[in-house]
Coordinates of C-alpha atoms and ligand atoms in Angstrom, one line a residue:
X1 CA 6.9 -4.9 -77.4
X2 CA 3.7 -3.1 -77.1
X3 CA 3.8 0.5 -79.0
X4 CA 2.7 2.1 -75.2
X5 CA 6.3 0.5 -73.6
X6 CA 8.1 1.6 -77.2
X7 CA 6.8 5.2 -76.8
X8 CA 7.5 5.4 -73.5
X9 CA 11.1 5.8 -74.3
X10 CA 10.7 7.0 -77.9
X11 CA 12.6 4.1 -79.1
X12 CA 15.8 4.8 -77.5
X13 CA 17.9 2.1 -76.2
X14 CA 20.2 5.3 -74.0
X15 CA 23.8 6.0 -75.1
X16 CA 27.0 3.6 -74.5
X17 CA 28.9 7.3 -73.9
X18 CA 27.3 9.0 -71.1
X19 CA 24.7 6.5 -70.1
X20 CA 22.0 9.2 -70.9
X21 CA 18.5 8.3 -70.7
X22 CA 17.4 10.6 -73.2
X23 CA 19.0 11.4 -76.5
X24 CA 21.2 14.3 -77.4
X25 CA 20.1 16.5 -80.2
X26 CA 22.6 16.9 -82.8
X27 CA 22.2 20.2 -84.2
X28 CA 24.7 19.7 -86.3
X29 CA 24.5 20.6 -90.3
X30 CA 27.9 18.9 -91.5
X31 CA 30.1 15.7 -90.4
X32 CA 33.8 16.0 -90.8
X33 CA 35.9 13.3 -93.4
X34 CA 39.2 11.7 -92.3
X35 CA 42.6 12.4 -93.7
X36 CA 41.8 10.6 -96.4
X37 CA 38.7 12.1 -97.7
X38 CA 36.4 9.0 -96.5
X39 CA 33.5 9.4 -94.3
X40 CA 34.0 7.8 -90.5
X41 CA 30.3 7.9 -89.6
X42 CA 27.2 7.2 -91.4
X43 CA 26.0 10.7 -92.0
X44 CA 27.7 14.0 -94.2
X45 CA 25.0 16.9 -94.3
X46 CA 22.0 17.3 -92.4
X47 CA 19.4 17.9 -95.2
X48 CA 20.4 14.3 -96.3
X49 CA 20.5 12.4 -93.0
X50 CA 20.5 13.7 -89.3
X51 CA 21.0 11.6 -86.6
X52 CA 17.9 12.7 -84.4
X53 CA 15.9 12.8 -87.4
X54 CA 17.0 8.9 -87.8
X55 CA 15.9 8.4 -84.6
X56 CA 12.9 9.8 -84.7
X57 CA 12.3 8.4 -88.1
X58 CA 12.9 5.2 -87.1
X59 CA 10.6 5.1 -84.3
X60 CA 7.6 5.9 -86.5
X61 CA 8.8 3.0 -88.9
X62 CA 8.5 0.4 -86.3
X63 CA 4.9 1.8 -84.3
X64 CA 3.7 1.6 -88.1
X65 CA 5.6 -1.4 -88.9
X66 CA 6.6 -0.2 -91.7
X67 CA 9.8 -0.4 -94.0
X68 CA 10.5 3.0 -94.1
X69 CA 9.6 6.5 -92.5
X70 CA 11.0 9.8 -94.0
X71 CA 10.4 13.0 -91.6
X72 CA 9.5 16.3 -93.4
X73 CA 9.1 20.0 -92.4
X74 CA 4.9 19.9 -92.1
X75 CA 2.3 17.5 -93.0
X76 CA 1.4 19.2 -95.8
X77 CA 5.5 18.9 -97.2
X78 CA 5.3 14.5 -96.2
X79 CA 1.7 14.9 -98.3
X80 CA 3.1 16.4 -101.4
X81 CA 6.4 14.5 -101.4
X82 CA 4.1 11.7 -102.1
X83 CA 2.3 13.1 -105.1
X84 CA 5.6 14.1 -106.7
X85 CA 6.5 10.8 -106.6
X86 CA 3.9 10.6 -109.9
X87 CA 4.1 11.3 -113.4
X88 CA 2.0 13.7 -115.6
X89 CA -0.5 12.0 -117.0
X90 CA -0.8 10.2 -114.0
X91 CA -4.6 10.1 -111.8
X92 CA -5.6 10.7 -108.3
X93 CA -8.4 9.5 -106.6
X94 CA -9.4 12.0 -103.5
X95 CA -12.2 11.4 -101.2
X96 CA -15.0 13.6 -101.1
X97 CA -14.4 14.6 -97.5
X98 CA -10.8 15.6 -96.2
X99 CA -8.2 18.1 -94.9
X100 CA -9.1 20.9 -96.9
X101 CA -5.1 21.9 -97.6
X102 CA -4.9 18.6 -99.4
X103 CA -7.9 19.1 -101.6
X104 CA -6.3 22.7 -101.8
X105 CA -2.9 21.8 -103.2
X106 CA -4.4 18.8 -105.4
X107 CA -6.4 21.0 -107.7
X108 CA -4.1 23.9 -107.4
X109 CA -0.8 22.3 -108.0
X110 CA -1.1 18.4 -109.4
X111 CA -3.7 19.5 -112.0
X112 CA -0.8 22.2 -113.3
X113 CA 1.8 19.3 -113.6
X114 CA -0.5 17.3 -115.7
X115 CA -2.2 15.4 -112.9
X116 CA -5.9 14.9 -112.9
X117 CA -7.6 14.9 -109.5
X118 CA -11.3 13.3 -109.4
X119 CA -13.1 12.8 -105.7
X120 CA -15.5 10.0 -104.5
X121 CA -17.7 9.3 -101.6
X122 CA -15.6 6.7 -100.4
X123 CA -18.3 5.5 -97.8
X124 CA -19.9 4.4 -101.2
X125 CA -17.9 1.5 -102.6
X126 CA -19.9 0.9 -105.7
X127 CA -18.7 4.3 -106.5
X128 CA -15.0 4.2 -105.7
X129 CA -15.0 0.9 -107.4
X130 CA -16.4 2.6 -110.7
X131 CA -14.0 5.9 -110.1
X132 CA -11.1 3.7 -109.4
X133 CA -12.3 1.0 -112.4
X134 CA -12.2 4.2 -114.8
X135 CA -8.5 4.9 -114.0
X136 CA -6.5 5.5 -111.2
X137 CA -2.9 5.7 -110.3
X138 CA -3.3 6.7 -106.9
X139 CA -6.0 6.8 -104.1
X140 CA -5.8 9.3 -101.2
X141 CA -7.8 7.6 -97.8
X142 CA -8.8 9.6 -94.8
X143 CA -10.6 8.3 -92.3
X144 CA -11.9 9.5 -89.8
X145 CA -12.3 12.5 -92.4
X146 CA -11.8 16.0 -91.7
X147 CA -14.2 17.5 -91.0
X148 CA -17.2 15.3 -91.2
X149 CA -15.8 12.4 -89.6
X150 CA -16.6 10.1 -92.4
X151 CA -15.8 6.2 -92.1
X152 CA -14.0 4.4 -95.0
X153 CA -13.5 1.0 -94.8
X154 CA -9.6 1.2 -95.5
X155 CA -9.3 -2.5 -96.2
X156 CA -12.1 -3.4 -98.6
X157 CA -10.7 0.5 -100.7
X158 CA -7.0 -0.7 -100.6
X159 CA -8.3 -4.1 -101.9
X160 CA -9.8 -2.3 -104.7
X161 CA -7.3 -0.1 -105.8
X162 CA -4.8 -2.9 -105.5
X163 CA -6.4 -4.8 -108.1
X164 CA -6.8 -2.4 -110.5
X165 CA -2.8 -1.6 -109.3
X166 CA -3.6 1.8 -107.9
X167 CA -1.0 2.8 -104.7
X168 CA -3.3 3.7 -101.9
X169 CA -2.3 6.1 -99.0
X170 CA -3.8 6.9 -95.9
X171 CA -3.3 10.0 -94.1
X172 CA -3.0 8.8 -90.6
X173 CA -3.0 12.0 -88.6
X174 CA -6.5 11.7 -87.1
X175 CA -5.9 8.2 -85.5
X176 CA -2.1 7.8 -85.2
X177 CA -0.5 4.6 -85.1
X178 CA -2.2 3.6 -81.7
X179 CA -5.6 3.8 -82.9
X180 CA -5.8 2.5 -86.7
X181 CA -2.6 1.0 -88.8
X182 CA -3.1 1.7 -92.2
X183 CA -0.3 -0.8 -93.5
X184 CA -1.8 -3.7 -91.7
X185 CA -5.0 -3.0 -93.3
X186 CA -3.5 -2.5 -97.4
X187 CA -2.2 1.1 -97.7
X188 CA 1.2 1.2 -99.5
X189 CA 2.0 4.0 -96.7
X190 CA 0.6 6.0 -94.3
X191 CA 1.5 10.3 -94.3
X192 CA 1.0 11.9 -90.5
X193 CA 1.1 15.2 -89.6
X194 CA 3.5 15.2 -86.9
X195 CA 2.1 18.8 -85.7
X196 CA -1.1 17.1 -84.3
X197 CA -1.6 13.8 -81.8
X198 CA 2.1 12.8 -82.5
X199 CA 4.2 15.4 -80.8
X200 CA 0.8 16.8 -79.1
X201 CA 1.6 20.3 -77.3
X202 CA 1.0 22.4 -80.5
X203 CA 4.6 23.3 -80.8
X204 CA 6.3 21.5 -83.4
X205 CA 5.5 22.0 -87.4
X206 CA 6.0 17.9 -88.9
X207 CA 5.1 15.3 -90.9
X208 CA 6.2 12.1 -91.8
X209 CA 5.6 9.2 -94.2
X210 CA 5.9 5.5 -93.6
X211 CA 6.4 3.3 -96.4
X212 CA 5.5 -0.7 -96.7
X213 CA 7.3 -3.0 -98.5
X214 CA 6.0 -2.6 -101.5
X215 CA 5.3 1.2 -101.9
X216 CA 6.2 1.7 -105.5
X217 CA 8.3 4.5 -104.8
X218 CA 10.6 4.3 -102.2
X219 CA 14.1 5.9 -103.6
X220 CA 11.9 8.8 -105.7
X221 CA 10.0 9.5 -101.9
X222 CA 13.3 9.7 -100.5
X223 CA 15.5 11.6 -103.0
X224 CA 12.3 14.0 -102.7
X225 CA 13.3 14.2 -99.0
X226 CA 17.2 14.7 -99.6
X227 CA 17.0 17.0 -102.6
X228 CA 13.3 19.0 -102.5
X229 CA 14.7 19.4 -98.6
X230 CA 11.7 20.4 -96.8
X231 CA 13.1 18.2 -93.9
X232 CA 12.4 17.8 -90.1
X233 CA 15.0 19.8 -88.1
X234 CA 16.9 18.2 -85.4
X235 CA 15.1 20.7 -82.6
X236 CA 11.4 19.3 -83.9
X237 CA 12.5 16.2 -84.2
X238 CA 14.0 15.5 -80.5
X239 CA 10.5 17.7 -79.9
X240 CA 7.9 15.0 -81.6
X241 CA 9.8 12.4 -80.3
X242 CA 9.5 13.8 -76.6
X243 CA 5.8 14.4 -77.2
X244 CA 5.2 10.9 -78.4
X245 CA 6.8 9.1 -75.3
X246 CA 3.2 10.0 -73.6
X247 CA 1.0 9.8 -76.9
X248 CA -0.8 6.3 -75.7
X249 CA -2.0 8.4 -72.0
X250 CA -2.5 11.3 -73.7
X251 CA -4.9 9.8 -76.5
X252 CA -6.5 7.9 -73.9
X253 CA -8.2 10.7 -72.3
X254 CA -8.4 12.6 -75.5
X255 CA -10.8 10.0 -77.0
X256 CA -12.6 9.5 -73.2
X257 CA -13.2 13.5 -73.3
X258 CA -14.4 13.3 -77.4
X259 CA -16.8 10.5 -76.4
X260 CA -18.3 12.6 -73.5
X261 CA -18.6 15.9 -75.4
X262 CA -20.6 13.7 -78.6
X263 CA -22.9 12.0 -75.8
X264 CA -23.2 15.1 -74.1
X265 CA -24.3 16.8 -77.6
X266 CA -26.6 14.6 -78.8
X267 CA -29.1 15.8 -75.6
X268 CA -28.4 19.5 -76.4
X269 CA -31.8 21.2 -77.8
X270 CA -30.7 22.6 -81.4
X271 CA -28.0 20.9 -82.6
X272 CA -29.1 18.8 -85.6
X273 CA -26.2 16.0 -86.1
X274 CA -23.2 15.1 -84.1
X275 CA -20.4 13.4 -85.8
X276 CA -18.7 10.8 -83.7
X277 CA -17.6 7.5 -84.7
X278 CA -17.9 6.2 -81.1
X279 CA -21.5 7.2 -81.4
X280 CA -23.8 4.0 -81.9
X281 CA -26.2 6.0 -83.9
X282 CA -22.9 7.0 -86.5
X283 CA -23.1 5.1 -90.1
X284 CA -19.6 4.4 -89.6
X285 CA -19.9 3.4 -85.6
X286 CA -19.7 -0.7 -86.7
X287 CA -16.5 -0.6 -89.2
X288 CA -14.7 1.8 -87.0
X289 CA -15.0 -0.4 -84.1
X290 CA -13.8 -2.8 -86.4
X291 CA -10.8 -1.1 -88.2
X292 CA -10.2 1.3 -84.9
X293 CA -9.2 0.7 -81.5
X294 CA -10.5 3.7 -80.4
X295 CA -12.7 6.2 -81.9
X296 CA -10.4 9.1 -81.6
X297 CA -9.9 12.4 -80.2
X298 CA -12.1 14.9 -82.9
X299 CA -15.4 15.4 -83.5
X300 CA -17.8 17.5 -85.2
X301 CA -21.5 19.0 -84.9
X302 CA -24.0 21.0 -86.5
X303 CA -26.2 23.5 -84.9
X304 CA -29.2 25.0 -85.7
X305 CA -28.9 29.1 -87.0
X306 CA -25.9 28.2 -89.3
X307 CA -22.7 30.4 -89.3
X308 CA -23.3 33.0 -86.9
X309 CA -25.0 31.1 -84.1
X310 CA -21.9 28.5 -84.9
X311 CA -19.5 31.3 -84.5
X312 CA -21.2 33.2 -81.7
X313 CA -20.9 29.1 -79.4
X314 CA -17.4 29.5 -80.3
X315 CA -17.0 33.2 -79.1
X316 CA -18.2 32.5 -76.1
X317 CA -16.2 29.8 -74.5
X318 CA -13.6 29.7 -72.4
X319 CA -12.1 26.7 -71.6
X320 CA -12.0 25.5 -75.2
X321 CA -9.6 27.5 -77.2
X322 CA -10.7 28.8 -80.6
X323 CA -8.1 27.8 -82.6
X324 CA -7.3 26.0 -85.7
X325 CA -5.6 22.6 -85.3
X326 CA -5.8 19.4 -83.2
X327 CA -4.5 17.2 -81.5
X328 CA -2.6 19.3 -78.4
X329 CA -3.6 18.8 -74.8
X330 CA -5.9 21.6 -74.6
X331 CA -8.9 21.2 -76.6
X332 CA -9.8 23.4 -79.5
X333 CA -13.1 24.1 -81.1
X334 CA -13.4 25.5 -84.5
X335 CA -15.6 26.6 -87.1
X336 CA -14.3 25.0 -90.3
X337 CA -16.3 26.7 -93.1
X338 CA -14.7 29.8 -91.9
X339 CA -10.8 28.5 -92.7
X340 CA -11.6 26.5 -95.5
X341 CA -12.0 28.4 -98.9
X342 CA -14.3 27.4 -101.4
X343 CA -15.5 25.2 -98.2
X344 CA -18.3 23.0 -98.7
X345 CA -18.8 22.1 -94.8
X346 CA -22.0 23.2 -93.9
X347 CA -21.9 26.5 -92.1
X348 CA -23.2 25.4 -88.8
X349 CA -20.6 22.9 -88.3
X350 CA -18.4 23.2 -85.4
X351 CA -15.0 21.1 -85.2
X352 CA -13.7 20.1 -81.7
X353 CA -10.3 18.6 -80.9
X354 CA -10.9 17.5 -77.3
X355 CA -7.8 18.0 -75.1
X356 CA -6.5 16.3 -71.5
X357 CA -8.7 18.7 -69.3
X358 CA -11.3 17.4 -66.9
X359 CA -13.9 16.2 -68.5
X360 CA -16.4 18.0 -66.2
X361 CA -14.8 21.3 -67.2
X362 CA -15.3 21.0 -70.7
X363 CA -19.0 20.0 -70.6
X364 CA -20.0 22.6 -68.6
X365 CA -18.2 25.0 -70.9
X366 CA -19.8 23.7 -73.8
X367 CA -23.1 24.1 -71.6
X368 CA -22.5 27.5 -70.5
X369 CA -21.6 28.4 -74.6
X370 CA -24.5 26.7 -75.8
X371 CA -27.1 27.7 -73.0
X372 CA -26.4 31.6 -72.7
X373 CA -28.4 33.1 -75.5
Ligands
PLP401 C1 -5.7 15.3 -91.5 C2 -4.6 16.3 -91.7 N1 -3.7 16.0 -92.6 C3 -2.7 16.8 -92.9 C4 -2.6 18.1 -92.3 C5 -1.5 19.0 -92.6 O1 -0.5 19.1 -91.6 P1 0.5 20.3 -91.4 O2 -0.3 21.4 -90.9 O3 1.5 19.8 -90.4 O4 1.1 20.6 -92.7 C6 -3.6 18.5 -91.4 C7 -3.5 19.8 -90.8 O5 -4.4 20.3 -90.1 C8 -4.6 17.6 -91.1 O6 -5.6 17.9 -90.3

């Protein structure tokens, strides 16, 4: 089956009971025992198993095609459930460009448990080849990168690091499973922030990790899950998996509207670089076209004046939202340096997720933002 027909009934094959299309969400926390103490179903206490959790759990194993998928409370709870799966001692490989929590928690948490973090420009393989050569237990991929929109070639990275018997792990949030499949390409799993593309009306708080066969660490990643318990509850996960039965039309227009907006820019006096992978002038444009079947829903660009001209765009439009986040159906624009502490984005940088709206709305919002000074 193609993942568009799978998502359009978020895996669910309707109930033998009530013949109900769509599935029930079972709130419950605990599952009874018979008489005799034994356990007539497959599941005893929510924080270990849930059966819309399962469900929705399952679903993202198969659009990966993956071996496993274990749903967590944020993305930021699936991303650190996969660096306690490592030892002290142990060393990760970041790349130079990337969600800005992630580089957050890495040097303020793994380095206190022993862990040493290093980062790369992982567009520059002579580079990660020497960083990863030097030692490495585990490499951290993310591409398209946040917020610079970087391009790493996931394959010839994953080919590295498995040589020199790093795990690699690609945070997939960007591109979801419909645009770039990390597994297929050499990642021992794939981490998605369920709270973006996947359940897509910025309502639901998720993440998830999908495992291939031979992730290393399969029964640590999910004892993390059952006993660290920062879980996906049932409510978000009948949510995400509502939101994902109209991901594929969703991300269709989403990438149509981010393409028009980085054409559109590129034309726009005073904005010196716009970062868009779709773009033929991008470094990346070639090997995302290759390792991509779109180019995605974000984009970035840097204007002239720096912060306050960046901020001021921002202030004054009106169709775009100025928010944090990505991936809902309305679009947000953002100015990163501003969240990010310690931020090294340059301070003219503007980050746009572009939402469902017409297209012709949002350029002439951007227009009107950009023209009125
Ligand atoms: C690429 C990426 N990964 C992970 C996360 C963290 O996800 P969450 O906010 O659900 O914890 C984000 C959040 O913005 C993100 O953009």
């Amino acid at each position: 089956m193609h993942p568009d027909t799978l998502l359009a009934h978020a895996g669910y094959a309707g109930d033998s009971e009530t013949s109900a299309v769509v599935p029930p969400i079972h709130l419950s926390t605990t599952f009874c025992r018979d008489t005799d103490s034994s356990l007539p179903g497959a599941f005893v206490y929510s924080r270990a198993a849930n059966p819309t959790r399962e469900l929705f759990e399952s679903l993202m194993a198969q659009l990966e095609r993956g071996a496993q998928a274990l749903a967590f409370a944020s993305g930021m709870a699936a991303s650190t459930a996969v660096f306690s799966c490592l030892y002290p001692g142990a060393r990760v490989l970041l790349p130079s460009d990337l969600y800005y929590g992630v580089r957050k928690f890495a040097h303020s948490h793994l380095a206190r448990w022993g862990v040493t973090v290093e980062a790369v420009d992982m567009k520059d393989m002579d580079a990660t080849e020497d960083a990863i050569r030097n030692g490495c237990d585990l490499v951290w991929v993310e591409s398209p990168s946040n917020p610079m929109v970087d391009i790493v070639d996931i394959a010839a990275v994953a080919s590295i690091a498995r040589n020199h018997g790093a795990v690699v792990i690609v945070d997939g949030t960007w591109t979801t499973p419909l645009i770039q499949r990390p597994l297929e390409l050499g990642a021992h799993a794939v981490v998605h922030s369920v709270t973006k593309y996947l359940s897509g009306h910025s309502d639901v708080l998720g993440g998830v990790v999908v495992t291939g066969p031979d992730f290393p660490w399969p029964d640590v990643l999910s004892s993390h899950q059952q006993t660290a318990g920062a879980v996906l509850d049932p409510f978000s996960s009948w949510l995400a998996m509502r939101g994902l039965r109209t991901l594929a039309v969703r991300l269709t227009t989403q990438c149509r509207n981010a393409s028009a907006i980085a054409r559109h820019l590129t034309a726009v006096p005073r904005v010196r670089a716009v970062h868009y992978p779709g773009l033929e002038s991008h470094p990346g444009h070639l090997l995302a076209a290759r390792q991509m079947t779109d180019f995605g829903g974000m984009l970035s660009f840097e204007v002239e004046g720096g912060r306050r001209r960046a901020l001021d765009i921002i202030g004054r439009c009106r169709v775009f939202k100025a928010a944090t986040s990505l991936g809902g159906t309305e679009s947000l624009i953002e100015h990163r340096a501003s969240i990010e502490e310690d931020s090294p984005t340059p301070e003219g940088l503007i980050r746009i997720s572009a939402g469902i709206e017409h297209t012709d709305d949002l350029l002439d919002d951007l227009a009107r933002a950009m023209d009125s000074e």
